[in-house]
Amino acid sequence: MNILERASYLRGLFDGLEIDTSTKEGKLLVAMTEVIDELCEAVSDLQQITDEMSDELDEVAEELLELEGAFDECDCDDDECDCGEDCDCEDFHYEVVCPTCGDSIMVDEDILALGKIQCPGCGEDLEFDMDECICDDDECDCGCHGHDHE
């Protein structure tokens, strides 16, 4: 039996007793049953709103999980990704550490060619000087313009 049904039952008991509502006690009992009815309606309304919000929250949580899946990144620190995750590590070749916040950012040649990016962690502008080769290999083919390519 829910709270509305219980309040209706109490109202029925009150009506069945045929209490004289002109007495002090009768007036008190009438006022109490009216308050109980109002409280039960308020609780019922709140329960309905809570149920609707819970359903909406479940939908948002499902959408968030989908978005998290779309933005999951590999935590590999090396150039050769073998983590087994569905990631784009092979598209990134360099790890840049922001000197301001310490966040690691994976970048590729196209990003480096831009000359600068904004750190997603702190918003600091990070500039890249591509006049010097960042490769250790004498036969550089990374496109960093540090070696003369023929």
Coordinates of N, CA and C in Angstrom, one line a residue:
M1 N 0.9 -1.2 0.0 CA 0.0 0.0 0.0 C 0.9 1.2 0.0
N2 N 0.7 2.1 -1.0 CA 1.5 3.3 -1.1 C 1.0 4.4 -0.2
I3 N 1.7 5.5 -0.1 CA 1.3 6.6 0.8 C 0.0 7.2 0.5
L4 N -0.3 7.4 -0.8 CA -1.6 7.9 -1.1 C -2.8 7.0 -0.7
E5 N -2.6 5.7 -0.9 CA -3.6 4.7 -0.5 C -3.8 4.7 1.0
R6 N -2.7 4.9 1.8 CA -2.7 4.9 3.2 C -3.5 6.1 3.7
A7 N -3.2 7.3 3.1 CA -3.9 8.5 3.4 C -5.4 8.4 3.1
S8 N -5.7 7.8 2.0 CA -7.2 7.6 1.7 C -7.8 6.7 2.7
Y9 N -7.1 5.7 3.2 CA -7.6 4.8 4.2 C -7.9 5.5 5.5
L10 N -7.0 6.4 5.9 CA -7.2 7.2 7.1 C -8.3 8.1 6.9
R11 N -8.5 8.7 5.8 CA -9.6 9.6 5.5 C -10.9 8.9 5.6
G12 N -10.9 7.6 5.1 CA -12.1 6.8 5.2 C -12.5 6.5 6.6
L13 N -11.4 6.1 7.4 CA -11.7 5.9 8.9 C -12.2 7.1 9.6
F14 N -11.7 8.2 9.3 CA -12.2 9.5 9.9 C -13.6 9.7 9.5
D15 N -13.9 9.6 8.2 CA -15.3 9.8 7.8 C -16.3 8.8 8.4
G16 N -15.8 7.6 8.5 CA -16.6 6.5 9.1 C -16.9 6.7 10.6
L17 N -16.1 7.4 11.3 CA -16.3 7.6 12.7 C -17.4 8.7 13.0
E18 N -17.7 9.4 12.0 CA -18.7 10.5 12.1 C -18.4 11.4 13.3
I19 N -17.2 11.9 13.3 CA -16.8 12.8 14.4 C -17.4 14.2 14.2
D20 N -17.8 14.7 15.3 CA -18.4 16.1 15.2 C -17.3 17.1 15.0
T21 N -17.3 17.7 13.8 CA -16.2 18.6 13.4 C -16.4 20.0 13.9
S22 N -17.4 20.2 14.8 CA -17.6 21.5 15.4 C -16.9 21.6 16.7
T23 N -16.4 20.5 17.2 CA -15.7 20.5 18.5 C -14.2 20.8 18.3
K24 N -13.5 21.1 19.3 CA -12.1 21.4 19.2 C -11.3 20.2 18.7
E25 N -11.7 19.0 19.2 CA -11.0 17.8 18.7 C -11.3 17.4 17.3
G26 N -12.6 17.7 16.9 CA -13.0 17.4 15.5 C -12.3 18.3 14.6
K27 N -12.2 19.6 14.9 CA -11.5 20.6 14.1 C -10.0 20.2 13.9
L28 N -9.4 19.7 15.0 CA -8.0 19.3 14.9 C -7.9 18.1 14.0
L29 N -8.8 17.1 14.1 CA -8.7 15.9 13.3 C -8.9 16.3 11.8
V30 N -9.8 17.2 11.5 CA -10.0 17.6 10.1 C -8.8 18.2 9.6
A31 N -8.2 19.2 10.4 CA -7.0 19.8 9.9 C -5.8 18.8 9.7
M32 N -5.7 17.9 10.6 CA -4.6 16.9 10.4 C -4.8 16.0 9.2
T33 N -6.1 15.6 8.9 CA -6.3 14.8 7.7 C -6.0 15.6 6.4
E34 N -6.3 16.9 6.5 CA -6.1 17.8 5.3 C -4.6 17.9 5.1
V35 N -3.8 18.1 6.2 CA -2.4 18.2 6.1 C -1.8 16.9 5.5
I36 N -2.3 15.8 6.0 CA -1.8 14.5 5.5 C -2.1 14.3 4.0
D37 N -3.3 14.7 3.6 CA -3.6 14.7 2.2 C -2.6 15.5 1.3
E38 N -2.4 16.7 1.8 CA -1.5 17.6 1.1 C 0.0 17.1 1.0
L39 N 0.4 16.6 2.2 CA 1.8 16.0 2.2 C 1.9 14.8 1.3
C40 N 0.9 14.0 1.2 CA 0.9 12.8 0.4 C 0.9 13.2 -1.1
E41 N 0.2 14.3 -1.5 CA 0.2 14.7 -2.9 C 1.6 15.3 -3.2
A42 N 2.2 16.1 -2.3 CA 3.5 16.6 -2.5 C 4.5 15.5 -2.7
V43 N 4.5 14.5 -1.8 CA 5.4 13.4 -1.9 C 5.2 12.6 -3.2
S44 N 4.0 12.5 -3.6 CA 3.7 11.8 -4.9 C 4.3 12.6 -6.1
D45 N 4.1 13.9 -6.0 CA 4.6 14.8 -7.1 C 6.2 14.7 -7.1
L46 N 6.8 14.8 -6.0 CA 8.2 14.7 -5.9 C 8.7 13.3 -6.4
Q47 N 8.0 12.3 -6.1 CA 8.4 10.9 -6.5 C 8.4 10.8 -8.0
Q48 N 7.3 11.4 -8.6 CA 7.2 11.4 -10.1 C 8.3 12.2 -10.7
I49 N 8.6 13.4 -10.2 CA 9.7 14.2 -10.7 C 11.0 13.5 -10.6
T50 N 11.3 12.8 -9.4 CA 12.5 12.1 -9.2 C 12.6 10.9 -10.2
D51 N 11.5 10.2 -10.5 CA 11.6 9.1 -11.4 C 11.9 9.7 -12.8
E52 N 11.3 10.8 -13.2 CA 11.6 11.4 -14.5 C 13.1 11.8 -14.6
M53 N 13.6 12.5 -13.6 CA 15.0 12.9 -13.6 C 15.9 11.7 -13.6
S54 N 15.6 10.7 -12.9 CA 16.4 9.5 -12.9 C 16.5 8.9 -14.3
D55 N 15.4 8.8 -15.0 CA 15.4 8.3 -16.4 C 16.3 9.2 -17.3
E56 N 16.1 10.5 -17.1 CA 16.9 11.4 -17.9 C 18.4 11.3 -17.6
L57 N 18.7 11.1 -16.3 CA 20.1 11.0 -15.9 C 20.7 9.7 -16.4
D58 N 19.9 8.6 -16.5 CA 20.4 7.4 -17.1 C 20.7 7.6 -18.6
E59 N 19.9 8.3 -19.3 CA 20.1 8.6 -20.7 C 21.4 9.4 -20.9
V60 N 21.6 10.4 -20.0 CA 22.8 11.2 -20.1 C 24.1 10.4 -19.8
A61 N 24.0 9.5 -18.8 CA 25.1 8.6 -18.4 C 25.4 7.7 -19.6
E62 N 24.4 7.2 -20.3 CA 24.7 6.3 -21.5 C 25.4 7.1 -22.6
E63 N 24.9 8.4 -22.8 CA 25.5 9.2 -23.8 C 27.0 9.6 -23.4
L64 N 27.2 9.8 -22.1 CA 28.6 10.1 -21.7 C 29.5 8.9 -21.9
L65 N 29.0 7.7 -21.6 CA 29.8 6.5 -21.9 C 30.2 6.4 -23.3
E66 N 29.2 6.7 -24.2 CA 29.5 6.7 -25.7 C 30.6 7.7 -26.0
L67 N 30.5 8.9 -25.5 CA 31.4 10.0 -25.7 C 32.8 9.6 -25.2
E68 N 32.9 9.1 -24.0 CA 34.1 8.7 -23.4 C 34.8 7.6 -24.3
G69 N 34.0 6.7 -24.8 CA 34.6 5.7 -25.7 C 35.2 6.3 -27.0
A70 N 34.5 7.4 -27.4 CA 35.0 8.1 -28.7 C 36.3 8.8 -28.4
F71 N 36.6 9.2 -27.1 CA 37.7 10.0 -26.8 C 38.8 9.3 -26.0
D72 N 38.6 8.0 -25.8 CA 39.6 7.2 -25.1 C 40.9 7.3 -25.8
E73 N 42.0 7.6 -25.1 CA 43.3 7.7 -25.7 C 44.2 6.6 -25.1
C74 N 45.1 6.2 -25.9 CA 46.1 5.2 -25.5 C 47.1 5.9 -24.6
D75 N 47.5 5.1 -23.6 CA 48.5 5.6 -22.6 C 49.9 5.2 -22.9
C76 N 50.1 4.7 -24.1 CA 51.5 4.3 -24.5 C 52.5 5.4 -24.5
D77 N 53.7 5.2 -24.0 CA 54.7 6.2 -24.0 C 55.7 6.0 -25.1
D78 N 55.6 4.9 -25.8 CA 56.6 4.7 -26.9 C 56.0 4.9 -28.3
D79 N 56.9 5.1 -29.2 CA 56.5 5.4 -30.6 C 55.8 4.2 -31.2
E80 N 56.1 3.0 -30.8 CA 55.5 1.8 -31.4 C 54.3 1.3 -30.4
C81 N 53.1 1.6 -30.8 CA 52.0 1.3 -30.0 C 51.7 -0.2 -30.1
D82 N 51.7 -0.9 -28.9 CA 51.4 -2.3 -28.9 C 50.4 -2.5 -27.7
C83 N 49.6 -1.5 -27.4 CA 48.8 -1.6 -26.2 C 47.5 -2.5 -26.4
G84 N 47.2 -2.7 -27.7 CA 46.0 -3.6 -28.0 C 44.7 -2.8 -27.9
E85 N 44.8 -1.5 -27.5 CA 43.6 -0.7 -27.5 C 43.3 -0.2 -28.9
D86 N 42.0 0.2 -29.1 CA 41.6 0.8 -30.3 C 42.0 2.3 -30.3
C87 N 43.2 2.6 -30.8 CA 43.7 4.0 -30.6 C 44.4 4.4 -31.9
D88 N 44.8 5.7 -31.8 CA 45.4 6.3 -33.0 C 46.9 6.6 -32.7
C89 N 47.5 5.8 -31.9 CA 48.9 6.0 -31.6 C 49.8 6.0 -32.8
E90 N 49.5 5.2 -33.8 CA 50.4 5.2 -34.9 C 50.3 6.5 -35.7
D91 N 49.3 7.3 -35.5 CA 49.2 8.6 -36.2 C 50.1 9.7 -35.5
F92 N 50.5 9.4 -34.2 CA 51.3 10.4 -33.5 C 52.7 9.9 -33.4
H93 N 53.7 10.8 -33.5 CA 55.0 10.4 -33.4 C 55.8 11.1 -32.3
Y94 N 55.3 12.1 -31.8 CA 56.1 12.9 -30.8 C 55.2 13.2 -29.6
E95 N 55.9 13.2 -28.4 CA 55.3 13.5 -27.2 C 55.8 14.9 -26.7
V96 N 55.0 15.9 -26.5 CA 55.4 17.2 -26.1 C 54.9 17.4 -24.6
V97 N 55.8 17.8 -23.7 CA 55.4 18.1 -22.4 C 55.3 19.6 -22.2
C98 N 54.1 20.0 -21.7 CA 53.9 21.4 -21.5 C 54.8 21.9 -20.3
P99 N 55.6 22.9 -20.5 CA 56.4 23.4 -19.4 C 55.6 24.0 -18.2
T100 N 54.4 24.5 -18.5 CA 53.6 25.2 -17.5 C 52.9 24.2 -16.6
C101 N 52.1 23.3 -17.2 CA 51.3 22.3 -16.4 C 51.8 20.9 -16.3
G102 N 52.8 20.6 -17.2 CA 53.4 19.2 -17.2 C 52.6 18.2 -17.9
D103 N 51.5 18.6 -18.6 CA 50.7 17.6 -19.3 C 51.5 17.1 -20.6
S104 N 51.3 15.8 -20.9 CA 51.9 15.3 -22.1 C 50.9 15.3 -23.2
I105 N 51.4 15.8 -24.4 CA 50.5 16.0 -25.5 C 51.2 15.2 -26.7
M106 N 50.4 14.3 -27.3 CA 50.9 13.6 -28.5 C 50.6 14.4 -29.7
V107 N 51.7 14.6 -30.5 CA 51.5 15.4 -31.8 C 52.2 14.7 -32.9
D108 N 51.8 15.0 -34.1 CA 52.3 14.5 -35.3 C 53.0 15.6 -36.1
E109 N 53.6 15.3 -37.3 CA 54.3 16.3 -38.1 C 53.4 17.4 -38.5
D110 N 52.1 17.2 -38.8 CA 51.2 18.2 -39.2 C 51.0 19.3 -38.1
I111 N 50.9 18.8 -36.9 CA 50.8 19.7 -35.8 C 52.1 20.5 -35.6
L112 N 53.2 19.8 -35.7 CA 54.5 20.5 -35.5 C 54.7 21.5 -36.6
A113 N 54.2 21.2 -37.8 CA 54.4 22.2 -38.9 C 53.6 23.5 -38.7
L114 N 52.6 23.4 -37.9 CA 51.8 24.6 -37.6 C 52.7 25.6 -36.8
G115 N 53.7 25.1 -36.1 CA 54.6 26.0 -35.4 C 54.2 26.2 -33.9
K116 N 52.9 26.2 -33.6 CA 52.5 26.3 -32.2 C 51.1 25.7 -32.1
I117 N 50.8 25.3 -30.9 CA 49.5 24.9 -30.5 C 49.2 25.4 -29.1
Q118 N 48.0 25.3 -28.7 CA 47.6 25.6 -27.3 C 47.5 24.4 -26.5
C119 N 48.1 24.4 -25.3 CA 48.0 23.3 -24.4 C 46.6 23.0 -24.0
P120 N 46.0 21.8 -24.2 CA 44.6 21.6 -23.8 C 44.5 21.6 -22.2
G121 N 45.5 21.4 -21.5 CA 45.4 21.4 -20.0 C 45.4 22.8 -19.4
C122 N 46.2 23.7 -19.9 CA 46.3 25.0 -19.2 C 46.1 26.2 -20.2
G123 N 46.1 25.9 -21.5 CA 45.8 27.0 -22.4 C 47.1 27.7 -22.9
E124 N 48.2 27.3 -22.3 CA 49.5 27.9 -22.7 C 49.8 27.7 -24.1
D125 N 50.4 28.7 -24.8 CA 50.8 28.6 -26.2 C 52.1 27.8 -26.2
L126 N 52.2 26.7 -26.9 CA 53.4 26.0 -27.1 C 53.9 26.2 -28.5
E127 N 55.1 26.7 -28.6 CA 55.7 26.9 -29.9 C 56.8 25.9 -30.3
F128 N 56.8 25.5 -31.5 CA 57.8 24.5 -32.0 C 58.7 25.2 -33.0
D129 N 60.0 25.0 -32.8 CA 61.0 25.5 -33.7 C 61.4 24.4 -34.6
M130 N 61.0 24.4 -35.8 CA 61.3 23.3 -36.7 C 62.5 23.6 -37.6
D131 N 63.3 24.6 -37.2 CA 64.6 24.8 -38.0 C 65.6 23.8 -37.7
E132 N 65.6 23.2 -36.5 CA 66.5 22.2 -36.2 C 65.8 20.8 -36.2
C133 N 66.6 19.8 -36.6 CA 66.0 18.5 -36.7 C 65.9 17.9 -35.3
I134 N 64.7 17.3 -35.0 CA 64.5 16.7 -33.7 C 64.8 15.2 -33.7
C135 N 65.3 14.7 -34.9 CA 65.6 13.3 -35.0 C 67.0 13.0 -34.6
D136 N 67.3 11.8 -34.2 CA 68.7 11.4 -33.9 C 69.3 10.8 -35.1
D137 N 68.6 10.5 -36.1 CA 69.0 9.7 -37.3 C 69.6 10.7 -38.3
D138 N 70.8 10.3 -38.9 CA 71.4 11.2 -39.9 C 70.6 11.1 -41.2
E139 N 69.9 10.1 -41.4 CA 69.1 9.9 -42.6 C 67.6 10.3 -42.3
C140 N 67.5 11.5 -41.8 CA 66.2 12.0 -41.4 C 65.2 12.1 -42.6
D141 N 64.0 11.5 -42.4 CA 62.9 11.6 -43.4 C 61.6 12.0 -42.7
C142 N 61.7 12.7 -41.6 CA 60.5 13.1 -40.8 C 59.9 14.4 -41.3
G143 N 60.6 15.1 -42.1 CA 60.0 16.4 -42.6 C 60.2 17.5 -41.7
C144 N 61.1 17.4 -40.8 CA 61.4 18.5 -39.8 C 62.3 19.5 -40.4
H145 N 62.8 19.4 -41.5 CA 63.7 20.3 -42.2 C 65.0 20.5 -41.6
G146 N 65.4 19.6 -40.8 CA 66.7 19.8 -40.1 C 67.9 19.3 -40.9
H147 N 67.6 18.4 -41.9 CA 68.6 17.9 -42.7 C 68.3 18.3 -44.2
D148 N 69.3 18.4 -45.0 CA 69.1 18.6 -46.4 C 68.6 17.4 -47.0
H149 N 67.5 17.4 -47.6 CA 67.0 16.2 -48.3 C 67.0 16.5 -49.8
E150 N 67.4 15.5 -50.5 CA 67.6 15.6 -52.0 C 66.5 14.9 -52.7

